[in-house]
Amino acid sequence: MILSSTILIGFVRLILLLLFLYYCNNKLVKRQESHTLIQFIVNEWFKYGSLSIIIMFVLVQIQIYSLINFSLILLFLILIDVVGIRNLKNPVKYFKEVSKSRFFEFIKNVENKKSIKEIIKLERPKKLKDDRVFIFYTTLVLIVAAFVGRYYFYIYDIYLLSDLWISDLYKIIQFDTNNWFNGTVSVEGELAFGNLYSKLVNISPEVGLQSLSIIEDVLLSLIVFWTLRKITLSAVFAPMVAFLTFVFLYTFSPIEIHYLLQNEPVLMGLTFGIPAMVYVLRPDAIKFKNTNYFISFVICFFAIGLIDLFTLLILMPPFFILALMFSNRKYKYFKWIALAAYLVGTSLILLTYYI
């Protein structure tokens, strides 16, 4: 019962952190391509989720992994991404301009006698359809539904305390001793997320491991919903049917119902693989420049290789073949960039395992 309650507490903490970051993104960073909650989750997970596992992998290899070191490096890279390398070449000038702009904005609000509520609320986007409120509540409902859909089966779970569970728990704890491979060349990226999640929301490794499958399912169900919105003409109906099918139709699941809370590396790999496929078909969904597009995809494919080689080597190649065969001339150049990134990322991960 205590473990069950802590799973819920950790998940609530994660959602509160997510909402805070979403507010900061819309209020301070103002990235229009991530102005809705579900778009924010998918975009930032694709960029910073894949980057996080690589940072953790490097820190473990150089024997300095800790939450503080991880957070400092990730925040520094986010700062570079938000501010831009060009502005960081002259940081004093950039921060003076930003400070001056914020100060004049504050003076304007004071002169107009705006209330605190008007000051803290999110601004209406000028170039985009302002559907944030509808998508915001829809996304929260989807998150709760996906969580309940898996959390309900906690009392029927036989993965907990099994030999496999104990083996996975040992591997998660080993990351704290800067040990990734445990003497063998094994793919442990998914369990690394379990270790990082437990530290991020301040729960035990045991709860982090037991929560891992729930987090995977919630994230992948949101990505399924978002993907159908991007690649079909239906904005709600088709995405909702796909979401409900994935979350609640357990008869389509390839595993027994008693193992629904067992983590699956292929599901974690697909949380990066599916958005990558969508961004290949629709580069305008993330609005990267050519260099950033290439680097982000290399990072993504390297991260997938750390999580699940089946997703990287078996599921991704057929997609690239089909994408190039039925390519839209408008985005064909980006597809070649993504293919080059796939070859580079795959080569790097295979070289890493070989070393």
Short mmCIF file of C-alpha atoms in Angstrom, two decimals:
data_model
loop_
_atom_site.label_atom_id
_atom_site.label_comp_id
_atom_site.label_asym_id
_atom_site.label_seq_id
_atom_site.Cartn_x
_atom_site.Cartn_y
_atom_site.Cartn_z
CA MET A 1 0.00 0.00 0.00
CA ILE A 2 2.86 2.37 0.82
CA LEU A 3 4.55 1.59 -2.51
CA SER A 4 1.27 2.15 -4.34
CA SER A 5 0.75 5.54 -2.69
CA THR A 6 4.32 6.63 -3.43
CA ILE A 7 3.86 5.82 -7.13
CA LEU A 8 0.95 8.27 -7.17
CA ILE A 9 2.89 10.92 -5.22
CA GLY A 10 5.86 10.69 -7.59
CA PHE A 11 3.58 10.98 -10.62
CA VAL A 12 1.81 14.05 -9.21
CA ARG A 13 5.18 15.70 -8.58
CA LEU A 14 6.18 15.01 -12.17
CA ILE A 15 2.97 16.56 -13.52
CA LEU A 16 3.43 19.68 -11.37
CA LEU A 17 7.00 20.05 -12.64
CA LEU A 18 5.76 19.60 -16.19
CA LEU A 19 3.10 22.30 -15.81
CA PHE A 20 5.65 24.72 -14.35
CA LEU A 21 8.00 24.17 -17.28
CA TYR A 22 5.12 24.56 -19.73
CA TYR A 23 4.19 27.90 -18.16
CA CYS A 24 7.80 29.11 -18.32
CA ASN A 25 8.02 28.05 -21.97
CA ASN A 26 4.93 30.06 -22.95
CA LYS A 27 5.57 33.04 -20.69
CA LEU A 28 9.34 33.49 -20.99
CA VAL A 29 10.71 31.49 -23.93
CA LYS A 30 7.60 31.88 -26.13
CA ARG A 31 8.29 29.02 -28.54
CA GLN A 32 5.26 29.07 -30.79
CA GLU A 33 5.82 25.51 -32.02
CA SER A 34 5.28 24.31 -28.42
CA HIS A 35 2.41 26.59 -27.41
CA THR A 36 -0.02 23.73 -26.60
CA LEU A 37 0.63 21.35 -23.71
CA ILE A 38 0.74 18.14 -25.75
CA GLN A 39 2.98 19.75 -28.39
CA PHE A 40 5.25 20.99 -25.62
CA ILE A 41 5.50 17.51 -24.07
CA VAL A 42 6.36 15.79 -27.35
CA ASN A 43 8.79 18.44 -28.64
CA GLU A 44 10.70 18.84 -25.41
CA TRP A 45 10.78 15.10 -24.74
CA PHE A 46 12.21 14.53 -28.20
CA LYS A 47 14.92 17.14 -27.68
CA TYR A 48 15.77 17.05 -23.98
CA GLY A 49 14.65 13.51 -23.15
CA SER A 50 17.11 12.03 -25.65
CA LEU A 51 19.76 14.52 -24.56
CA SER A 52 19.22 13.57 -20.90
CA ILE A 53 20.06 9.90 -21.38
CA ILE A 54 23.24 10.79 -23.29
CA ILE A 55 24.31 13.20 -20.54
CA MET A 56 23.69 10.50 -17.95
CA PHE A 57 25.60 7.95 -20.04
CA VAL A 58 28.62 10.24 -20.33
CA LEU A 59 28.56 11.17 -16.63
CA VAL A 60 28.48 7.50 -15.63
CA GLN A 61 31.39 6.70 -17.93
CA ILE A 62 33.56 9.47 -16.45
CA GLN A 63 32.47 8.47 -12.91
CA ILE A 64 30.78 11.73 -11.85
CA TYR A 65 27.07 10.93 -12.18
CA SER A 66 24.80 12.73 -9.72
CA LEU A 67 21.57 14.69 -9.93
CA ILE A 68 23.39 17.98 -9.37
CA ASN A 69 25.94 17.40 -12.14
CA PHE A 70 23.24 16.19 -14.49
CA SER A 71 21.01 19.19 -13.78
CA LEU A 72 23.80 21.74 -14.23
CA ILE A 73 24.84 20.32 -17.60
CA LEU A 74 21.26 20.00 -18.85
CA LEU A 75 20.36 23.54 -17.75
CA PHE A 76 23.48 24.89 -19.47
CA LEU A 77 22.56 23.15 -22.73
CA ILE A 78 18.96 24.38 -22.45
CA LEU A 79 20.31 27.92 -21.95
CA ILE A 80 22.36 27.60 -25.12
CA ASP A 81 19.34 26.29 -27.00
CA VAL A 82 17.00 29.03 -25.77
CA VAL A 83 19.40 31.97 -26.02
CA GLY A 84 21.26 30.82 -29.12
CA ILE A 85 24.99 30.47 -29.74
CA ARG A 86 25.11 33.78 -31.61
CA ASN A 87 23.73 35.70 -28.62
CA LEU A 88 26.10 33.89 -26.25
CA LYS A 89 29.06 35.25 -28.23
CA ASN A 90 28.22 38.59 -26.66
CA PRO A 91 26.24 37.64 -23.53
CA VAL A 92 26.52 41.05 -21.83
CA LYS A 93 24.86 42.83 -24.76
CA TYR A 94 22.15 40.18 -25.05
CA PHE A 95 21.20 40.18 -21.37
CA LYS A 96 21.19 43.99 -21.32
CA GLU A 97 18.70 44.03 -24.19
CA VAL A 98 16.54 41.38 -22.54
CA SER A 99 16.62 43.16 -19.18
CA LYS A 100 15.72 46.49 -20.82
CA SER A 101 12.83 44.87 -22.70
CA ARG A 102 11.48 43.22 -19.55
CA PHE A 103 11.81 46.48 -17.60
CA PHE A 104 9.87 48.49 -20.19
CA GLU A 105 7.22 45.75 -20.24
CA PHE A 106 6.92 46.01 -16.46
CA ILE A 107 6.60 49.83 -16.62
CA LYS A 108 3.92 49.49 -19.30
CA ASN A 109 1.94 47.08 -17.14
CA VAL A 110 2.17 49.44 -14.16
CA GLU A 111 1.03 52.44 -16.21
CA ASN A 112 -1.89 50.48 -17.63
CA LYS A 113 -2.76 49.38 -14.08
CA LYS A 114 -2.95 45.72 -15.04
CA SER A 115 -3.98 43.32 -12.32
CA ILE A 116 -1.71 40.50 -11.17
CA LYS A 117 -4.00 38.04 -12.94
CA GLU A 118 -3.55 39.86 -16.26
CA ILE A 119 0.22 40.04 -15.80
CA ILE A 120 0.77 36.34 -15.06
CA LYS A 121 -1.68 34.93 -17.63
CA LEU A 122 -0.32 33.61 -20.91
CA GLU A 123 -0.39 35.88 -23.94
CA ARG A 124 -2.47 35.03 -26.97
CA PRO A 125 -0.22 33.85 -29.84
CA LYS A 126 -0.27 36.23 -32.80
CA LYS A 127 0.37 33.74 -35.64
CA LEU A 128 -1.18 30.56 -34.28
CA LYS A 129 -4.67 29.39 -33.46
CA ASP A 130 -5.11 29.86 -29.73
CA ASP A 131 -6.46 26.41 -28.81
CA ARG A 132 -4.31 26.11 -25.70
CA VAL A 133 -7.20 25.92 -23.22
CA PHE A 134 -8.98 23.08 -25.03
CA ILE A 135 -5.76 21.13 -25.67
CA PHE A 136 -4.55 21.83 -22.11
CA TYR A 137 -7.55 20.22 -20.43
CA THR A 138 -7.74 17.47 -23.05
CA THR A 139 -4.10 16.58 -22.40
CA LEU A 140 -4.64 16.50 -18.63
CA VAL A 141 -7.64 14.21 -19.06
CA LEU A 142 -5.58 11.93 -21.32
CA ILE A 143 -2.73 11.82 -18.81
CA VAL A 144 -5.07 10.91 -15.94
CA ALA A 145 -6.89 8.30 -18.05
CA ALA A 146 -3.63 6.67 -19.19
CA PHE A 147 -2.28 6.66 -15.63
CA VAL A 148 -5.44 5.13 -14.16
CA GLY A 149 -5.56 2.59 -16.99
CA ARG A 150 -2.24 1.11 -15.82
CA TYR A 151 -2.31 2.01 -12.11
CA TYR A 152 -5.52 0.02 -11.66
CA PHE A 153 -3.63 -3.22 -12.39
CA TYR A 154 -1.12 -2.64 -9.62
CA ILE A 155 -2.97 -5.06 -7.32
CA TYR A 156 -2.80 -7.81 -10.00
CA ASP A 157 0.87 -7.29 -10.85
CA ILE A 158 3.22 -10.26 -10.42
CA TYR A 159 6.29 -8.48 -11.81
CA LEU A 160 6.86 -6.77 -8.45
CA LEU A 161 9.39 -8.66 -6.28
CA SER A 162 9.94 -11.30 -8.98
CA ASP A 163 13.48 -12.40 -9.88
CA LEU A 164 13.41 -10.17 -12.97
CA TRP A 165 12.24 -7.19 -10.88
CA ILE A 166 15.07 -7.71 -8.37
CA SER A 167 17.58 -7.98 -11.23
CA ASP A 168 16.30 -4.73 -12.78
CA LEU A 169 16.35 -2.99 -9.39
CA TYR A 170 19.99 -4.00 -8.92
CA LYS A 171 20.84 -2.49 -12.31
CA ILE A 172 19.06 0.77 -11.44
CA ILE A 173 20.98 1.05 -8.16
CA GLN A 174 24.25 0.36 -9.97
CA PHE A 175 24.00 3.66 -11.83
CA ASP A 176 24.63 5.44 -8.52
CA THR A 177 27.99 3.66 -8.37
CA ASN A 178 28.80 4.84 -11.92
CA ASN A 179 28.30 1.39 -13.41
CA TRP A 180 26.33 1.24 -16.67
CA PHE A 181 27.09 -2.12 -18.30
CA ASN A 182 27.54 -4.34 -15.21
CA GLY A 183 30.36 -6.27 -16.86
CA THR A 184 28.38 -7.03 -20.03
CA VAL A 185 27.47 -5.12 -23.18
CA SER A 186 23.77 -4.71 -22.42
CA VAL A 187 21.22 -2.06 -23.38
CA GLU A 188 20.34 -0.34 -20.09
CA GLY A 189 19.11 3.09 -21.18
CA GLU A 190 15.52 2.47 -20.11
CA LEU A 191 16.57 1.59 -16.56
CA ALA A 192 18.76 4.70 -16.51
CA PHE A 193 15.55 6.73 -16.90
CA GLY A 194 14.15 4.87 -13.91
CA ASN A 195 17.13 5.96 -11.83
CA LEU A 196 16.88 9.56 -13.06
CA TYR A 197 13.11 9.69 -12.48
CA SER A 198 13.47 8.47 -8.89
CA LYS A 199 15.97 11.25 -8.17
CA LEU A 200 13.97 13.92 -10.00
CA VAL A 201 10.74 13.40 -8.01
CA ASN A 202 12.49 12.26 -4.80
CA ILE A 203 11.27 8.67 -4.54
CA SER A 204 13.10 5.40 -3.88
CA PRO A 205 14.65 3.32 -6.71
CA GLU A 206 12.08 0.61 -5.99
CA VAL A 207 9.21 3.00 -6.67
CA GLY A 208 11.08 4.43 -9.66
CA LEU A 209 11.32 0.98 -11.21
CA GLN A 210 7.67 0.18 -10.52
CA SER A 211 6.61 3.56 -11.97
CA LEU A 212 8.70 3.17 -15.13
CA SER A 213 6.14 1.19 -17.13
CA ILE A 214 3.36 3.60 -16.15
CA ILE A 215 5.42 6.59 -17.31
CA GLU A 216 6.21 4.80 -20.59
CA ASP A 217 2.55 4.02 -21.25
CA VAL A 218 1.35 7.53 -20.39
CA LEU A 219 3.99 9.13 -22.58
CA LEU A 220 3.47 6.77 -25.51
CA SER A 221 -0.32 7.15 -25.36
CA LEU A 222 0.06 10.93 -25.58
CA ILE A 223 2.45 10.53 -28.51
CA VAL A 224 -0.05 8.26 -30.28
CA PHE A 225 -2.76 10.91 -29.81
CA TRP A 226 -0.43 13.69 -31.01
CA THR A 227 0.76 11.68 -34.02
CA LEU A 228 -2.76 11.08 -35.31
CA ARG A 229 -3.46 14.81 -34.98
CA LYS A 230 -0.40 15.54 -37.11
CA ILE A 231 -0.72 12.99 -39.89
CA THR A 232 -4.54 12.82 -40.31
CA LEU A 233 -7.25 15.37 -40.98
CA SER A 234 -9.04 14.42 -37.76
CA ALA A 235 -8.22 16.67 -34.81
CA VAL A 236 -10.02 14.71 -32.09
CA PHE A 237 -11.96 11.61 -33.19
CA ALA A 238 -9.23 9.47 -34.81
CA PRO A 239 -6.58 10.47 -32.23
CA MET A 240 -8.99 9.67 -29.38
CA VAL A 241 -9.86 6.26 -30.84
CA ALA A 242 -6.16 5.43 -31.17
CA PHE A 243 -5.50 6.63 -27.62
CA LEU A 244 -8.34 4.61 -26.09
CA THR A 245 -7.32 1.52 -28.07
CA PHE A 246 -3.75 1.69 -26.81
CA VAL A 247 -4.65 2.44 -23.19
CA PHE A 248 -7.73 0.31 -22.52
CA LEU A 249 -7.99 -2.53 -25.06
CA TYR A 250 -5.67 -4.89 -23.21
CA THR A 251 -6.64 -7.83 -25.42
CA PHE A 252 -4.45 -6.29 -28.13
CA SER A 253 -1.46 -6.22 -25.78
CA PRO A 254 1.26 -8.78 -26.63
CA ILE A 255 1.88 -9.52 -22.92
CA GLU A 256 -0.25 -11.03 -20.17
CA ILE A 257 -2.36 -8.69 -18.11
CA HIS A 258 -0.35 -9.64 -15.01
CA TYR A 259 2.77 -8.12 -16.61
CA LEU A 260 1.29 -4.77 -17.63
CA LEU A 261 3.49 -3.00 -15.06
CA GLN A 262 6.69 -4.53 -16.40
CA ASN A 263 8.84 -2.00 -18.25
CA GLU A 264 9.40 -2.61 -21.97
CA PRO A 265 12.46 -1.03 -23.68
CA VAL A 266 10.77 -1.07 -27.07
CA LEU A 267 7.99 1.19 -25.74
CA MET A 268 10.51 3.66 -24.37
CA GLY A 269 12.40 3.55 -27.68
CA LEU A 270 9.18 4.31 -29.57
CA THR A 271 8.58 7.43 -27.47
CA PHE A 272 11.52 8.85 -29.42
CA GLY A 273 11.13 6.86 -32.63
CA ILE A 274 7.53 7.87 -33.40
CA PRO A 275 8.11 11.64 -32.99
CA ALA A 276 11.25 11.26 -35.13
CA MET A 277 9.13 9.68 -37.87
CA VAL A 278 6.60 12.52 -37.67
CA TYR A 279 9.34 15.17 -37.79
CA VAL A 280 10.76 13.50 -40.90
CA LEU A 281 7.36 13.70 -42.60
CA ARG A 282 6.47 17.10 -41.11
CA PRO A 283 9.63 19.12 -40.33
CA ASP A 284 7.45 22.19 -39.80
CA ALA A 285 6.12 20.57 -36.59
CA ILE A 286 9.34 21.42 -34.76
CA LYS A 287 10.83 24.23 -36.92
CA PHE A 288 14.53 23.39 -36.72
CA LYS A 289 17.22 24.90 -38.85
CA ASN A 290 19.23 22.41 -40.94
CA THR A 291 22.13 22.11 -38.48
CA ASN A 292 19.89 21.81 -35.41
CA TYR A 293 17.70 19.33 -37.29
CA PHE A 294 20.68 17.09 -38.04
CA ILE A 295 22.20 17.30 -34.54
CA SER A 296 18.87 16.66 -32.81
CA PHE A 297 18.27 13.55 -34.91
CA VAL A 298 21.78 12.22 -34.28
CA ILE A 299 21.19 12.65 -30.53
CA CYS A 300 17.77 11.01 -30.83
CA PHE A 301 19.05 7.92 -32.68
CA PHE A 302 22.01 7.55 -30.34
CA ALA A 303 19.62 7.70 -27.37
CA ILE A 304 17.33 5.10 -28.96
CA GLY A 305 20.40 2.87 -29.36
CA LEU A 306 21.08 3.18 -25.64
CA ILE A 307 17.46 2.18 -24.90
CA ASP A 308 16.53 -0.47 -27.46
CA LEU A 309 18.50 -1.71 -30.48
CA PHE A 310 15.44 -3.44 -31.95
CA THR A 311 13.71 -0.08 -32.40
CA LEU A 312 16.82 1.48 -33.90
CA LEU A 313 17.94 -1.31 -36.24
CA ILE A 314 14.67 -3.07 -37.16
CA LEU A 315 11.81 -0.57 -36.90
CA MET A 316 13.45 2.61 -38.21
CA PRO A 317 15.02 1.47 -41.56
CA PRO A 318 11.70 0.41 -43.21
CA PHE A 319 10.26 3.79 -42.30
CA PHE A 320 13.09 5.66 -44.06
CA ILE A 321 12.64 3.51 -47.17
CA LEU A 322 8.92 4.28 -47.31
CA ALA A 323 9.47 7.96 -46.48
CA LEU A 324 11.90 8.38 -49.40
CA MET A 325 9.69 6.41 -51.79
CA PHE A 326 6.60 8.51 -51.05
CA SER A 327 8.35 11.77 -50.28
CA ASN A 328 6.85 15.22 -50.47
CA ARG A 329 9.12 17.34 -52.62
CA LYS A 330 8.71 20.21 -50.17
CA TYR A 331 10.35 18.21 -47.35
CA LYS A 332 12.53 15.80 -49.32
CA TYR A 333 15.72 17.66 -48.32
CA PHE A 334 14.92 17.19 -44.62
CA LYS A 335 14.38 13.47 -45.18
CA TRP A 336 17.89 13.12 -46.55
CA ILE A 337 19.23 15.06 -43.56
CA ALA A 338 17.34 12.72 -41.21
CA LEU A 339 18.68 9.66 -43.06
CA ALA A 340 22.23 10.99 -42.76
CA ALA A 341 21.64 11.61 -39.05
CA TYR A 342 20.34 8.05 -38.68
CA LEU A 343 23.48 6.61 -40.27
CA VAL A 344 25.74 8.78 -38.11
CA GLY A 345 23.82 8.10 -34.88
CA THR A 346 23.65 4.36 -35.54
CA SER A 347 27.35 4.21 -36.39
CA LEU A 348 28.23 6.07 -33.19
CA ILE A 349 26.14 3.81 -30.94
CA LEU A 350 27.50 0.62 -32.56
CA LEU A 351 31.05 1.98 -32.20
CA THR A 352 30.31 2.73 -28.54
CA TYR A 353 29.15 -0.82 -27.89
CA TYR A 354 32.16 -2.18 -29.78
CA ILE A 355 34.58 -0.14 -27.65
#
